[in-house]
């Protein structure tokens, strides 16, 4: 995985599997401490302490299709490579919060990548879940949620290429205006 | 960004969207999933790391552009991590078929040959054995 947004997408997939109906993604750039903070919070079934401890083990997974679970360990690795860290706070029946910190200027920090694309993909393909995205930099704050979009557009579900393309453009414009650098890279892998 | 401005931009978005959609015949067919092409993209860590996000975005975009009524959803790991990105395609009235190594080129081939014409293409992962009673 070459972009932080893909890690976010991956961690959010865990929240979906946990049966959450509200998942929020928060990203904050703190230039003072030089850290990029990321928080993915859900109201899913949560984990007990034992299970939280086990997420650090790549050879632990709750699924049965295979015997490894690399999502959390990879996210942690990328954070730690930049002098940051990752923490999981979870409580059975309440939900889970994954928090990570990345050194903004560290040469090993992955680019953020297509954040709006990942968020829209999650929101569009999981219409039963309420999605929120909040980004904060020294310059300002931008937040959006699927509830807000649905009521503004007067639709029951967000769908269609036209709509999602416009939404992505709107999110990008807003991220630009608060100076959040997504450091987009050309994806050569699939070409 | 103040809340007022934010709502304003969503309102702008609605305006543009309504203008664009007014000329189009929106397909609001019933969500009768039996008669639609159903596609599941495996989106676990292995899939995402191999480019499943791009595959999924391409699938939904291309199918809509080419006027194919399809439901593109995501699923977890199907256990074929070595062959990611994998997708499962279910054409109406036929058994689901799983394809592996679905980059954008392969996705395009699957749409053009398999979804449009029912012609099988390389990359099928044989999973759907049927047991004869």
Coordinates of N, CA and C in Angstrom, one line a residue, chain A residues 9 16 116-132 145-146 149-150 157-159 164 167, chain B residues 74:
Chain A
X9 N -8.9 3.5 4.1 CA -9.9 2.6 3.4 C -9.9 1.2 4.1
X16 N -16.6 -1.6 9.0 CA -17.8 -2.1 8.3 C -18.1 -3.5 8.8
X116 N -10.5 11.7 -1.1 CA -11.9 11.9 -1.4 C -12.4 10.7 -2.1
X117 N -11.6 10.1 -3.0 CA -12.0 8.9 -3.7 C -12.3 7.8 -2.8
X118 N -11.4 7.6 -1.8 CA -11.6 6.5 -0.8 C -12.9 6.7 0.0
X119 N -13.1 7.9 0.4 CA -14.2 8.2 1.2 C -15.5 8.0 0.5
X120 N -15.5 8.5 -0.8 CA -16.7 8.4 -1.6 C -17.0 6.9 -1.9
X121 N -15.9 6.2 -2.1 CA -16.1 4.7 -2.4 C -16.8 4.0 -1.2
X122 N -16.3 4.3 0.0 CA -16.9 3.8 1.2 C -18.3 4.2 1.3
X123 N -18.6 5.5 1.1 CA -19.9 6.0 1.3 C -20.9 5.5 0.3
X124 N -20.5 5.4 -0.9 CA -21.4 4.9 -2.0 C -21.7 3.4 -1.9
X125 N -20.7 2.7 -1.5 CA -20.9 1.2 -1.5 C -21.4 0.7 -0.2
X126 N -21.5 1.6 0.8 CA -22.1 1.2 2.1 C -23.2 2.2 2.5
X127 N -24.3 2.3 1.7 CA -25.3 3.3 2.0 C -26.0 3.2 3.3
X128 N -26.0 2.1 3.9 CA -26.6 1.9 5.2 C -25.9 2.5 6.4
X129 N -24.6 2.9 6.1 CA -23.8 3.5 7.1 C -23.7 5.0 7.0
X130 N -23.7 5.7 8.1 CA -23.5 7.1 8.1 C -22.0 7.4 8.1
X131 N -21.5 8.1 7.1 CA -20.1 8.4 7.0 C -19.8 9.9 7.2
X132 N -18.7 10.1 7.9 CA -18.3 11.5 8.1 C -16.8 11.6 7.8
X145 N -20.6 15.0 5.6 CA -21.2 13.7 6.0 C -22.2 13.3 5.0
X146 N -22.4 12.0 5.0 CA -23.4 11.4 4.1 C -24.8 12.0 4.4
X149 N -25.1 15.4 2.8 CA -25.2 15.3 1.4 C -26.6 14.8 1.0
X150 N -27.1 13.8 1.6 CA -28.4 13.3 1.3 C -29.5 14.4 1.4
X157 N -30.3 7.8 -1.5 CA -29.0 7.2 -1.6 C -28.1 8.0 -2.5
X158 N -26.8 8.1 -2.2 CA -25.9 8.8 -3.0 C -25.4 7.8 -4.0
X159 N -25.7 8.1 -5.3 CA -25.2 7.2 -6.3 C -25.1 7.9 -7.7
X164 N -21.2 11.5 -7.9 CA -20.0 11.2 -7.1 C -18.8 12.0 -7.6
X167 N -19.2 15.4 -6.2 CA -18.9 15.4 -4.8 C -17.4 15.4 -4.5
Chain B
X74 N -18.8 -4.2 -2.6 CA -17.6 -4.7 -2.1 C -17.7 -5.8 -1.2

